[in-house]
CSV table of C-alpha atoms in Angstrom, one decimal:
chain,number,residue,atom,x,y,z
A,1,UNK,CA,-14.9,-26.5,14.1
A,2,UNK,CA,-14.5,-29.7,12.0
A,3,UNK,CA,-11.4,-29.9,9.8
A,4,UNK,CA,-12.0,-29.9,6.1
A,5,UNK,CA,-8.6,-31.2,4.9
A,6,UNK,CA,-9.9,-33.3,2.1
A,7,UNK,CA,-12.8,-31.8,0.0
A,8,UNK,CA,-13.5,-35.0,-1.9
A,9,UNK,CA,-16.4,-36.6,-0.1
A,10,UNK,CA,-15.8,-34.8,3.1
A,11,UNK,CA,-19.1,-34.7,5.2
A,12,UNK,CA,-18.2,-31.1,6.4
A,13,UNK,CA,-17.8,-29.8,2.8
A,14,UNK,CA,-20.3,-27.1,2.0
A,15,UNK,CA,-20.5,-24.4,-0.7
A,16,UNK,CA,-19.4,-21.8,1.8
A,17,UNK,CA,-16.6,-23.7,3.1
A,18,UNK,CA,-15.1,-24.7,-0.2
A,19,UNK,CA,-15.2,-21.4,-2.0
A,20,UNK,CA,-11.6,-20.7,-2.8
A,21,UNK,CA,-10.5,-24.2,-2.0
A,22,UNK,CA,-7.9,-25.5,-4.5
A,23,UNK,CA,-10.3,-28.4,-5.3
A,24,UNK,CA,-12.9,-25.9,-6.5
A,25,UNK,CA,-11.9,-24.9,-10.0
A,26,UNK,CA,-14.7,-22.2,-10.2
A,27,UNK,CA,-16.7,-23.9,-12.9
A,28,UNK,CA,-19.8,-24.3,-10.9
A,29,UNK,CA,-19.9,-20.6,-9.7
A,30,UNK,CA,-22.6,-18.5,-11.4
A,31,UNK,CA,-21.3,-15.3,-12.8
A,32,UNK,CA,-22.9,-12.1,-11.5
A,33,UNK,CA,-25.1,-10.6,-14.3
A,34,UNK,CA,-24.0,-7.2,-15.5
A,35,UNK,CA,-26.3,-4.2,-15.4
A,36,UNK,CA,-28.8,-4.6,-18.3
A,37,UNK,CA,-27.7,-1.2,-19.6
A,38,UNK,CA,-24.0,-2.2,-19.7
A,39,UNK,CA,-22.3,-3.9,-22.7
A,40,UNK,CA,-18.8,-4.8,-21.7
A,41,UNK,CA,-16.5,-6.6,-24.2
A,42,UNK,CA,-13.5,-7.3,-22.1
A,43,UNK,CA,-12.9,-7.5,-18.3
A,44,UNK,CA,-9.2,-7.2,-17.3
A,45,UNK,CA,-8.1,-7.7,-13.8
A,46,UNK,CA,-5.0,-5.9,-12.5
A,47,UNK,CA,-3.4,-7.7,-9.5
A,48,UNK,CA,-0.3,-7.9,-7.4
A,49,UNK,CA,0.8,-10.3,-4.7
A,50,UNK,CA,1.7,-7.5,-2.4
A,51,UNK,CA,1.1,-3.8,-1.8
A,52,UNK,CA,3.2,-0.9,-2.7
A,53,UNK,CA,4.1,-2.0,-6.3
A,54,UNK,CA,2.1,0.7,-8.1
A,55,UNK,CA,-0.9,-1.5,-9.1
A,56,UNK,CA,-3.3,1.4,-9.4
A,57,UNK,CA,-0.7,3.4,-11.4
A,58,UNK,CA,-0.4,0.5,-13.8
A,59,UNK,CA,-4.2,0.1,-14.1
A,60,UNK,CA,-4.7,3.8,-14.8
A,61,UNK,CA,-1.7,3.8,-17.3
A,62,UNK,CA,-3.4,0.8,-19.2
A,63,UNK,CA,-6.8,2.7,-19.2
A,64,UNK,CA,-5.2,5.9,-20.6
A,65,UNK,CA,-3.2,3.9,-23.3
A,66,UNK,CA,-6.3,2.1,-24.4
A,67,UNK,CA,-8.3,5.3,-24.5
A,68,UNK,CA,-5.6,6.8,-26.8
A,69,UNK,CA,-6.2,3.7,-29.0
A,70,UNK,CA,-9.7,4.8,-29.5
A,71,UNK,CA,-11.2,2.2,-27.2
A,72,UNK,CA,-14.1,2.8,-24.7
A,73,UNK,CA,-12.6,2.2,-21.3
A,74,UNK,CA,-13.8,2.0,-17.6
A,75,UNK,CA,-12.0,1.5,-14.4
A,76,UNK,CA,-13.6,-0.3,-11.4
A,77,UNK,CA,-11.7,0.6,-8.3
A,78,UNK,CA,-12.2,-2.6,-6.4
A,79,UNK,CA,-9.5,-1.7,-3.8
A,80,UNK,CA,-12.4,-0.7,-1.3
A,81,UNK,CA,-10.3,0.1,1.7
A,82,UNK,CA,-7.5,1.8,-0.1
A,83,UNK,CA,-9.0,3.6,-3.2
A,84,UNK,CA,-6.7,5.8,-5.1
A,85,UNK,CA,-8.0,5.9,-8.7
A,86,UNK,CA,-10.3,8.9,-8.2
A,87,UNK,CA,-7.5,11.1,-6.7
A,88,UNK,CA,-5.4,10.3,-9.7
A,89,UNK,CA,-8.0,11.3,-12.4
A,90,UNK,CA,-9.2,14.4,-10.3
A,91,UNK,CA,-12.7,12.7,-9.7
A,92,UNK,CA,-14.6,14.2,-6.8
A,93,UNK,CA,-18.2,14.4,-5.6
A,94,UNK,CA,-21.0,11.8,-5.5
A,95,UNK,CA,-22.1,9.4,-8.3
A,96,UNK,CA,-25.6,9.8,-9.3
A,97,UNK,CA,-28.1,7.1,-10.3
A,98,UNK,CA,-31.7,6.5,-11.2
A,99,UNK,CA,-34.0,3.5,-11.8
A,100,UNK,CA,-31.5,2.2,-14.3
A,101,UNK,CA,-28.6,2.1,-11.9
A,102,UNK,CA,-25.6,4.1,-10.9
A,103,UNK,CA,-23.5,6.2,-13.3
A,104,UNK,CA,-19.8,6.3,-13.3
A,105,UNK,CA,-17.8,9.4,-13.2
A,106,UNK,CA,-16.3,10.2,-16.6
A,107,UNK,CA,-13.1,12.1,-17.3
A,108,UNK,CA,-12.9,14.6,-20.1
A,109,UNK,CA,-11.1,11.8,-22.1
A,110,UNK,CA,-14.1,9.6,-21.7
A,111,UNK,CA,-12.7,7.0,-19.1
A,112,UNK,CA,-15.5,5.9,-16.7
A,113,UNK,CA,-14.7,5.3,-13.1
A,114,UNK,CA,-16.5,3.8,-10.1
A,115,UNK,CA,-15.0,3.8,-6.6
A,116,UNK,CA,-16.1,3.8,-3.1
A,117,UNK,CA,-14.6,7.3,-2.7
A,118,UNK,CA,-17.2,8.6,-5.1
A,119,UNK,CA,-19.9,7.3,-2.9
A,120,UNK,CA,-18.7,8.7,0.5
A,121,UNK,CA,-19.4,12.1,2.1
A,122,UNK,CA,-15.8,12.2,3.4
A,123,UNK,CA,-13.1,11.0,1.0
A,124,UNK,CA,-10.6,10.7,4.0
A,125,UNK,CA,-13.0,8.5,6.1
A,126,UNK,CA,-11.7,4.9,6.5
A,127,UNK,CA,-13.7,2.1,5.2
A,128,UNK,CA,-13.9,-0.4,8.1
A,129,UNK,CA,-15.8,-3.3,6.6
A,130,UNK,CA,-15.4,-7.0,6.9
A,131,UNK,CA,-14.5,-9.1,3.8
A,132,UNK,CA,-18.1,-10.2,2.8
A,133,UNK,CA,-19.3,-6.7,2.9
A,134,UNK,CA,-16.3,-5.5,0.7
A,135,UNK,CA,-17.0,-8.3,-1.7
A,136,UNK,CA,-20.6,-7.3,-1.9
A,137,UNK,CA,-19.7,-3.8,-2.8
A,138,UNK,CA,-17.6,-5.1,-5.7
A,139,UNK,CA,-20.5,-7.1,-7.0
A,140,UNK,CA,-22.6,-4.0,-6.8
A,141,UNK,CA,-20.0,-2.0,-8.8
A,142,UNK,CA,-20.5,-4.6,-11.5
A,143,UNK,CA,-24.3,-5.3,-11.4
A,144,UNK,CA,-25.6,-1.9,-10.5
A,145,UNK,CA,-23.4,0.4,-12.5
A,146,UNK,CA,-24.6,1.7,-15.8
A,147,UNK,CA,-21.4,1.2,-17.7
A,148,UNK,CA,-22.9,1.6,-21.1
A,149,UNK,CA,-20.7,0.4,-24.0
A,150,UNK,CA,-17.1,-0.5,-23.0
A,151,UNK,CA,-14.4,-2.2,-24.9
A,152,UNK,CA,-12.4,-2.7,-21.7
A,153,UNK,CA,-13.2,-2.6,-18.1
A,154,UNK,CA,-10.0,-2.6,-15.9
A,155,UNK,CA,-10.5,-3.9,-12.4
A,156,UNK,CA,-8.0,-2.4,-9.8
A,157,UNK,CA,-7.9,-5.0,-7.2
A,158,UNK,CA,-6.4,-4.8,-3.6
A,159,UNK,CA,-3.1,-6.6,-3.1
A,160,UNK,CA,-3.0,-10.3,-2.2
A,161,UNK,CA,-5.3,-13.3,-2.8
A,162,UNK,CA,-8.1,-12.5,-0.5
A,163,UNK,CA,-11.8,-11.9,-0.7
A,164,UNK,CA,-11.9,-9.3,-3.5
A,165,UNK,CA,-9.8,-11.1,-6.1
A,166,UNK,CA,-11.7,-14.3,-5.2
A,167,UNK,CA,-15.0,-12.4,-5.7
A,168,UNK,CA,-13.8,-10.9,-9.0
A,169,UNK,CA,-12.6,-14.1,-10.4
A,170,UNK,CA,-15.7,-16.1,-9.4
A,171,UNK,CA,-18.4,-13.4,-10.2
A,172,UNK,CA,-17.1,-11.4,-13.2
A,173,UNK,CA,-16.4,-12.7,-16.7
A,174,UNK,CA,-12.7,-12.0,-16.5
A,175,UNK,CA,-10.8,-12.3,-19.7
A,176,UNK,CA,-7.4,-12.1,-18.2
A,177,UNK,CA,-5.2,-10.5,-15.5
A,178,UNK,CA,-2.1,-8.4,-15.6
A,179,UNK,CA,0.2,-9.0,-12.7
A,180,UNK,CA,2.1,-6.0,-11.3
A,181,UNK,CA,5.5,-6.3,-9.5
A,182,UNK,CA,8.7,-4.6,-8.7
A,183,UNK,CA,12.3,-5.6,-9.3
A,184,UNK,CA,13.4,-7.2,-6.0
A,185,UNK,CA,14.3,-10.9,-5.9
A,186,UNK,CA,11.4,-11.3,-3.5
A,187,UNK,CA,9.0,-10.8,-6.5
A,188,UNK,CA,9.5,-14.4,-7.7
A,189,UNK,CA,7.5,-15.6,-4.6
A,190,UNK,CA,4.9,-12.8,-4.9
A,191,UNK,CA,4.3,-13.1,-8.5
A,192,UNK,CA,3.9,-16.9,-8.3
A,193,UNK,CA,1.1,-16.4,-5.6
A,194,UNK,CA,-0.9,-14.3,-7.9
A,195,UNK,CA,-0.2,-16.5,-10.9
A,196,UNK,CA,-1.1,-19.7,-9.1
A,197,UNK,CA,-4.4,-18.2,-7.7
A,198,UNK,CA,-5.3,-17.2,-11.3
A,199,UNK,CA,-4.3,-20.7,-12.6
A,200,UNK,CA,-6.5,-22.5,-10.0
A,201,UNK,CA,-9.5,-20.2,-11.0
A,202,UNK,CA,-8.9,-20.9,-14.7
A,203,UNK,CA,-8.2,-17.1,-15.4
A,204,UNK,CA,-5.7,-16.4,-18.2
A,205,UNK,CA,-2.5,-14.5,-17.1
A,206,UNK,CA,-1.8,-12.0,-19.9
A,207,UNK,CA,1.6,-11.1,-18.6
A,208,UNK,CA,3.7,-9.2,-16.0
A,209,UNK,CA,4.4,-5.5,-15.7
A,210,UNK,CA,7.4,-4.5,-13.7
A,211,UNK,CA,7.1,-1.1,-12.1
A,212,UNK,CA,10.1,1.0,-10.5
A,213,UNK,CA,12.5,-0.8,-12.9
A,214,UNK,CA,14.9,2.0,-13.0
A,215,UNK,CA,15.4,5.8,-12.2
A,216,UNK,CA,16.9,7.9,-15.1
A,217,UNK,CA,19.4,10.3,-14.0
A,218,UNK,CA,18.1,13.9,-14.9
A,219,UNK,CA,21.7,15.0,-15.7
A,220,UNK,CA,23.3,12.2,-17.6
A,221,UNK,CA,20.5,9.9,-18.5
A,222,UNK,CA,22.0,6.8,-17.0
A,223,UNK,CA,19.5,4.3,-15.8
A,224,UNK,CA,19.9,3.7,-12.0
A,225,UNK,CA,18.5,0.4,-10.7
A,226,UNK,CA,17.4,1.4,-7.2
A,227,UNK,CA,16.1,-2.0,-6.4
A,228,UNK,CA,19.0,-4.0,-7.8
A,229,UNK,CA,19.0,-6.3,-10.9
A,230,UNK,CA,15.6,-7.4,-12.1
A,231,UNK,CA,14.5,-11.1,-12.0
A,232,UNK,CA,11.3,-10.6,-13.9
A,233,UNK,CA,12.4,-12.0,-17.3
A,234,UNK,CA,13.5,-15.2,-15.6
A,235,UNK,CA,10.2,-15.4,-13.5
A,236,UNK,CA,8.2,-14.8,-16.6
A,237,UNK,CA,10.0,-17.6,-18.5
A,238,UNK,CA,9.6,-20.1,-15.5
A,239,UNK,CA,5.9,-19.3,-15.5
A,240,UNK,CA,5.5,-19.5,-19.2
A,241,UNK,CA,4.1,-15.9,-19.5
A,242,UNK,CA,5.4,-12.7,-20.8
A,243,UNK,CA,6.8,-9.4,-19.7
A,244,UNK,CA,4.4,-6.6,-20.8
A,245,UNK,CA,6.5,-3.8,-19.9
A,246,UNK,CA,9.2,-2.2,-17.5
A,247,UNK,CA,8.2,1.1,-16.1
A,248,UNK,CA,10.6,3.6,-14.7
A,249,UNK,CA,10.4,5.5,-11.4
A,250,UNK,CA,9.4,9.0,-12.7
A,251,UNK,CA,8.8,11.9,-10.3
A,252,UNK,CA,6.8,13.6,-13.0
A,253,UNK,CA,4.3,10.8,-13.0
A,254,UNK,CA,3.7,11.2,-9.3
A,255,UNK,CA,3.2,14.9,-9.6
A,256,UNK,CA,0.5,14.4,-12.4
A,257,UNK,CA,-1.3,11.8,-10.3
A,258,UNK,CA,-1.2,14.0,-7.2
A,259,UNK,CA,-2.7,16.8,-9.2
A,260,UNK,CA,-5.4,14.7,-10.6
A,261,UNK,CA,-4.1,15.0,-14.1
A,262,UNK,CA,-3.1,11.4,-14.8
A,263,UNK,CA,-4.4,11.5,-18.4
A,264,UNK,CA,-1.6,13.9,-19.3
A,265,UNK,CA,1.0,11.2,-18.7
A,266,UNK,CA,3.0,10.3,-21.7
A,267,UNK,CA,4.6,6.8,-21.6
A,268,UNK,CA,5.4,4.3,-24.4
A,269,UNK,CA,6.8,1.5,-22.1
A,270,UNK,CA,3.5,-0.5,-22.3
A,271,UNK,CA,3.4,-1.0,-26.0
A,272,UNK,CA,3.5,-4.8,-25.5
A,273,UNK,CA,0.7,-4.7,-23.1
A,274,UNK,CA,-1.4,-2.6,-25.5
A,275,UNK,CA,-0.8,-5.1,-28.3
A,276,UNK,CA,-1.8,-8.0,-26.2
A,277,UNK,CA,-5.0,-6.3,-24.9
A,278,UNK,CA,-6.0,-5.5,-28.5
A,279,UNK,CA,-5.7,-9.0,-29.5
A,280,UNK,CA,-7.5,-10.8,-26.7
């Protein structure tokens, strides 16, 4: 296979080989058209540089918070091989469709959800697909779903900087991303990877949410920093972005998510994030 170390003028450079290349700023990629029965004002990506930081939790919390603000909200579960959004909201069964397209599941609070788990006969069956097939499914969630009128569509992406984030950044009209991380010193490297990918694709970074910031002692109320001192403020300052919130590790949140009752969660730690989203 010929090397393609220099895109400028390289004879081996093709559209396929250059997608995602640092020299490709995304300006020549045609956005995927939305379903004709959808009108979505803002698309917000929720990303993380690594797994296990609670990205789906933050996606869901942002959706619930914005719905409480009176906004019309949807969640596209783009984590195809590890979908968790339906479980958190108690969404089960098959999505239905007609000649207009596919209709999302809607919670009692009006949050619309599309996920691969709502299209499978067995929720526990693994999705063993290669990257291009997964990317194609994400495009279908956008173009073949009758989202209707939405103020915000939150896209819960898998961790890392692979096929799905690249597809979303190139194919959807993303207004900005929220980066989710945890307090360890390692996050500086991880956050930078997600930030730099967005920068190369000309996607605005709205800010960073730190999850698992502390655990509050149930007896004395003292904040216990299980992962040590946070470096998120210094990292945000270095990158020229803002911290949108610091979320505690709360066993009650996990119980509600496991019970499919995520909409009952009460949390005020994302006030800054809500304010930023309302002003984009």
